[in-house]
PDB file of C-alpha atoms in Angstrom:
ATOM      1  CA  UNK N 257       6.072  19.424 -27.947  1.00 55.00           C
ATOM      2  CA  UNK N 258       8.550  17.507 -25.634  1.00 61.00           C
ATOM      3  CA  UNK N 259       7.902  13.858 -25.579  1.00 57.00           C
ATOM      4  CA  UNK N 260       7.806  12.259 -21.540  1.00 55.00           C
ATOM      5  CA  UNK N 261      10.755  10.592 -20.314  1.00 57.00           C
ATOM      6  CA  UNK N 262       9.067   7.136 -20.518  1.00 51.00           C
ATOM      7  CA  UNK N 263       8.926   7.781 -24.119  1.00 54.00           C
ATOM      8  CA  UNK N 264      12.766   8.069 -24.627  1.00 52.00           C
ATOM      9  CA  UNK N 265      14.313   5.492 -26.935  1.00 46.00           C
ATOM     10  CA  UNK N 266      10.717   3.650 -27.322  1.00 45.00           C
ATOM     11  CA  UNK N 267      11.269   2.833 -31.043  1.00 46.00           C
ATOM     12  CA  UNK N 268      14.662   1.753 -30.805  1.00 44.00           C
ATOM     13  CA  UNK N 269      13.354  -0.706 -28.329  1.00 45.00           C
ATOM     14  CA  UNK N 270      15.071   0.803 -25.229  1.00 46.00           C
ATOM     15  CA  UNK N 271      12.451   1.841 -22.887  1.00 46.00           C
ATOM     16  CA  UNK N 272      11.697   0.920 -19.801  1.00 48.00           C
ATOM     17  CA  UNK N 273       9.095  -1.590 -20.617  1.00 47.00           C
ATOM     18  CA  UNK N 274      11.864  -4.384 -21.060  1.00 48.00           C
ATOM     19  CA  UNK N 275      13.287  -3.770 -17.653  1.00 49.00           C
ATOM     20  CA  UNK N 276       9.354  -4.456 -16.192  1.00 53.00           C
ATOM     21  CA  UNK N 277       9.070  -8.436 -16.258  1.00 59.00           C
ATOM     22  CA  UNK N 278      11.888  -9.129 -13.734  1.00 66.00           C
ATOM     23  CA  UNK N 279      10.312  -6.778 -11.188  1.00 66.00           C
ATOM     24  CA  UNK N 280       7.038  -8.544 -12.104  1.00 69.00           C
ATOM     25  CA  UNK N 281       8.959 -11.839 -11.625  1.00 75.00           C
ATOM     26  CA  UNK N 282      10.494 -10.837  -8.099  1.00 77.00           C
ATOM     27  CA  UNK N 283       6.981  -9.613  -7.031  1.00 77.00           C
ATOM     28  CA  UNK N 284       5.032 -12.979  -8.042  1.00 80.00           C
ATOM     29  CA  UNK N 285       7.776 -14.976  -6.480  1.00 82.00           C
ATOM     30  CA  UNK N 286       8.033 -13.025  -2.902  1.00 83.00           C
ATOM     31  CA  UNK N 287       3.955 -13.720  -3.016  1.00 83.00           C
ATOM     32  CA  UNK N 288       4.208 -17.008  -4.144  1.00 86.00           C
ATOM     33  CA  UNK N 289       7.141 -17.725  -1.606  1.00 86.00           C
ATOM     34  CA  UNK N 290       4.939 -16.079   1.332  1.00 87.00           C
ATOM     35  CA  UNK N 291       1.601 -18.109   0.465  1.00 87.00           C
ATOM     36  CA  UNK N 292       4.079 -21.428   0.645  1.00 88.00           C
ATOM     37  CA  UNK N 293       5.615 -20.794   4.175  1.00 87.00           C
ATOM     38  CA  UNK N 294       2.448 -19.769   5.576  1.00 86.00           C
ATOM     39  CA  UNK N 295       0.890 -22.983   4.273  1.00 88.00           C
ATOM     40  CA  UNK N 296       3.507 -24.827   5.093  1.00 87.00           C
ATOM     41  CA  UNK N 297       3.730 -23.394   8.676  1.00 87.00           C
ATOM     42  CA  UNK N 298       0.031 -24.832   9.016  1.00 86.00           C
ATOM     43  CA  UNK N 299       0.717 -28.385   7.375  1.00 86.00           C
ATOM     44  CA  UNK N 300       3.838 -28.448   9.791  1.00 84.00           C
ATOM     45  CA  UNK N 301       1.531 -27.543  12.952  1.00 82.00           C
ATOM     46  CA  UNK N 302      -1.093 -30.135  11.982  1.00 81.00           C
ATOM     47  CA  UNK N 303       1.229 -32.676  11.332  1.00 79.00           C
ATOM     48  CA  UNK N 304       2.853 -32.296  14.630  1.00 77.00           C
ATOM     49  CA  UNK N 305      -0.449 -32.347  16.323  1.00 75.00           C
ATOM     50  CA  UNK N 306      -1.320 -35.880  14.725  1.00 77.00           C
ATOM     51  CA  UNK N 307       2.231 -36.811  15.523  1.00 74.00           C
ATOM     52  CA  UNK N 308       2.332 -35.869  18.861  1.00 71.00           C
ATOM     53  CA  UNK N 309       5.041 -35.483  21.505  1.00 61.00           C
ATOM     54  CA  UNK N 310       8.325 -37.155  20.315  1.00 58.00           C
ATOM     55  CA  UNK N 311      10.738 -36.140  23.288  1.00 57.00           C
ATOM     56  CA  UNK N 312      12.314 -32.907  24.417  1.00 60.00           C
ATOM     57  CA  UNK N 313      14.729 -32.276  20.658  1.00 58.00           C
ATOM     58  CA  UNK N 314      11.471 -33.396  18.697  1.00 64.00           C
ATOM     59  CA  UNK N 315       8.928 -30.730  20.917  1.00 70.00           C
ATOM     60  CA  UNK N 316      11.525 -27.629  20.779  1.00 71.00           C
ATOM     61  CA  UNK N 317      11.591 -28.750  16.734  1.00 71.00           C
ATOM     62  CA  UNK N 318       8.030 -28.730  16.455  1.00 72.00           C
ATOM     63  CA  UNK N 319       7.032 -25.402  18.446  1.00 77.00           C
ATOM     64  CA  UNK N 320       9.785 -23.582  16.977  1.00 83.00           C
ATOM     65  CA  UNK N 321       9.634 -24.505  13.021  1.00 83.00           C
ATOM     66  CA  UNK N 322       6.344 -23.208  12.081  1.00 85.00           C
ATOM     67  CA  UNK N 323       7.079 -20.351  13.794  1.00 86.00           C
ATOM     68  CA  UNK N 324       9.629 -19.637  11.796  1.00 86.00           C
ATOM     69  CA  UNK N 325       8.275 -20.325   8.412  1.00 86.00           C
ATOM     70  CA  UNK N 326       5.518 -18.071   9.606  1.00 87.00           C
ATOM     71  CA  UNK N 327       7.497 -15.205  10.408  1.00 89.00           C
ATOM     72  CA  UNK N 328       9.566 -15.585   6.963  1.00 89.00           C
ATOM     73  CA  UNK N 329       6.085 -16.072   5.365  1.00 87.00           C
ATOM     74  CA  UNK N 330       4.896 -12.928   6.905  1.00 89.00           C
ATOM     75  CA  UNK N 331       8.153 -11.055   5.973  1.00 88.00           C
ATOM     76  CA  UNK N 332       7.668 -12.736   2.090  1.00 88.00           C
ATOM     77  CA  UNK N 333       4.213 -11.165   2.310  1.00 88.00           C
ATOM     78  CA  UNK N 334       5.654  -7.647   3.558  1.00 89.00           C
ATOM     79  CA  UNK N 335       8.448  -7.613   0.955  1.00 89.00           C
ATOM     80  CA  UNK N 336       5.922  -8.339  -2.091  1.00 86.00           C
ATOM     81  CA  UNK N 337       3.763  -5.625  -0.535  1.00 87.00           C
ATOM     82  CA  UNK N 338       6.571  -2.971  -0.455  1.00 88.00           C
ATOM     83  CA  UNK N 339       7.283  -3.958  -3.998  1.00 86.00           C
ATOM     84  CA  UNK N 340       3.765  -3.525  -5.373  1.00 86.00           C
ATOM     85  CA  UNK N 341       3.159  -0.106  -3.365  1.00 87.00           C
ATOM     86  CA  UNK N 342       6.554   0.682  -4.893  1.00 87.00           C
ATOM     87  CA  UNK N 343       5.395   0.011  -8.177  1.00 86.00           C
ATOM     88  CA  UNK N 344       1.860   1.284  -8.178  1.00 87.00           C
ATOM     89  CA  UNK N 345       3.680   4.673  -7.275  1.00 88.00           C
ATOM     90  CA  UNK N 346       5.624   4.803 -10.379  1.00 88.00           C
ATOM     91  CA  UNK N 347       2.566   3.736 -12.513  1.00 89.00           C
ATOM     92  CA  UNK N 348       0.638   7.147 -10.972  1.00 90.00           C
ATOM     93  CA  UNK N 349       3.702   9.019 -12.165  1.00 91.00           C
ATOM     94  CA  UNK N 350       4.190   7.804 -15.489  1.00 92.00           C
ATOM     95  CA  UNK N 351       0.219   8.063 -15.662  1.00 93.00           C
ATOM     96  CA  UNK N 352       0.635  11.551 -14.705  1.00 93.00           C
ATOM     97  CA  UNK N 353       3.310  12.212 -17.028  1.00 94.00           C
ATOM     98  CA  UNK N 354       1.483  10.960 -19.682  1.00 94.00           C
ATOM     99  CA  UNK N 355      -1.129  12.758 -19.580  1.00 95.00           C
ATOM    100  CA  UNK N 356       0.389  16.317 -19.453  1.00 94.00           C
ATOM    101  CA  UNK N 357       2.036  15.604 -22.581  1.00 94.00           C
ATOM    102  CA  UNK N 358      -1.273  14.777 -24.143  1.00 93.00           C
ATOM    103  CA  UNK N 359      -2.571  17.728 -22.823  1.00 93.00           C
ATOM    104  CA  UNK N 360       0.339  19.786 -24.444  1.00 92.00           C
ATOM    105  CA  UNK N 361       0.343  18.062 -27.678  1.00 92.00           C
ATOM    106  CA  UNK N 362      -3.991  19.012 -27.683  1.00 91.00           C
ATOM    107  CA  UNK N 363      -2.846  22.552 -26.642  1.00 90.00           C
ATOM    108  CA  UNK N 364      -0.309  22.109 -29.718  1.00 88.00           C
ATOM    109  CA  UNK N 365      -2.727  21.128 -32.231  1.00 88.00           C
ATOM    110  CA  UNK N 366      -5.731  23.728 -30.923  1.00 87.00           C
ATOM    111  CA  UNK N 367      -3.439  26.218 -31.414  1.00 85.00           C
ATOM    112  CA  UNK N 368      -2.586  25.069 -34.749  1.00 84.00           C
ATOM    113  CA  UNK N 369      -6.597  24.926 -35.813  1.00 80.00           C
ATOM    114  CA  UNK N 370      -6.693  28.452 -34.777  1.00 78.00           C
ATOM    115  CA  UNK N 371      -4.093  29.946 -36.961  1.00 68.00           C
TER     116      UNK N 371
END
């Protein structure tokens, strides 16, 4: 019975398992990254309403910058989502892929109590 190709090299310690925590990593830190701007796009806007008005440089500033955090906060947030659709994908497949070879190696072994 033909092992799955997630299986390859498992016991020498080459499968793809080891190559999982830096996606894990750049996942965590595009969330992490995209909950900061957005809070900081909201500490920004509060501080400039206790602030005030400081002139025309210092209102541009203030309208524009947590705009800007926001939108890279939303993009953050969009780029951790494509990476955790991307990986839920690959879990359904090696899920899937997993469980036809268990399937097989139960067909194997029925057949076996049969002979």
């Amino acid at each position: 019975v033909p092992a799955p190709a997630w299986a390859s090299g498992l016991a020498l310690g080459r499968g793809s398992y080891r190559s999982a925590p830096p996606r894990q990593h750049r996942r965590k830190q595009s969330l992490y990254l995209a909950v900061a701007l957005l809070v900081l796009s909201s500490i920004w806007i509060g501080g400039a309403a206790l602030l005030g008005n400081s002139g025309q440089v210092g209102s541009f500033v203030q309208r524009l910058g947590p705009v800007l955090l926001a939108i890279a906060g939303a993009g953050a947030l969009a780029y951790g989502a494509v990476l955790l659709s991307i990986e839920s994908t690959l879990s359904a497949v090696g899920t899937r892929e997993e469980m036809r070879f268990l399937e097989r190696l139960g067909g194997h072994y029925a057949g076996l109590l049969k002979e």
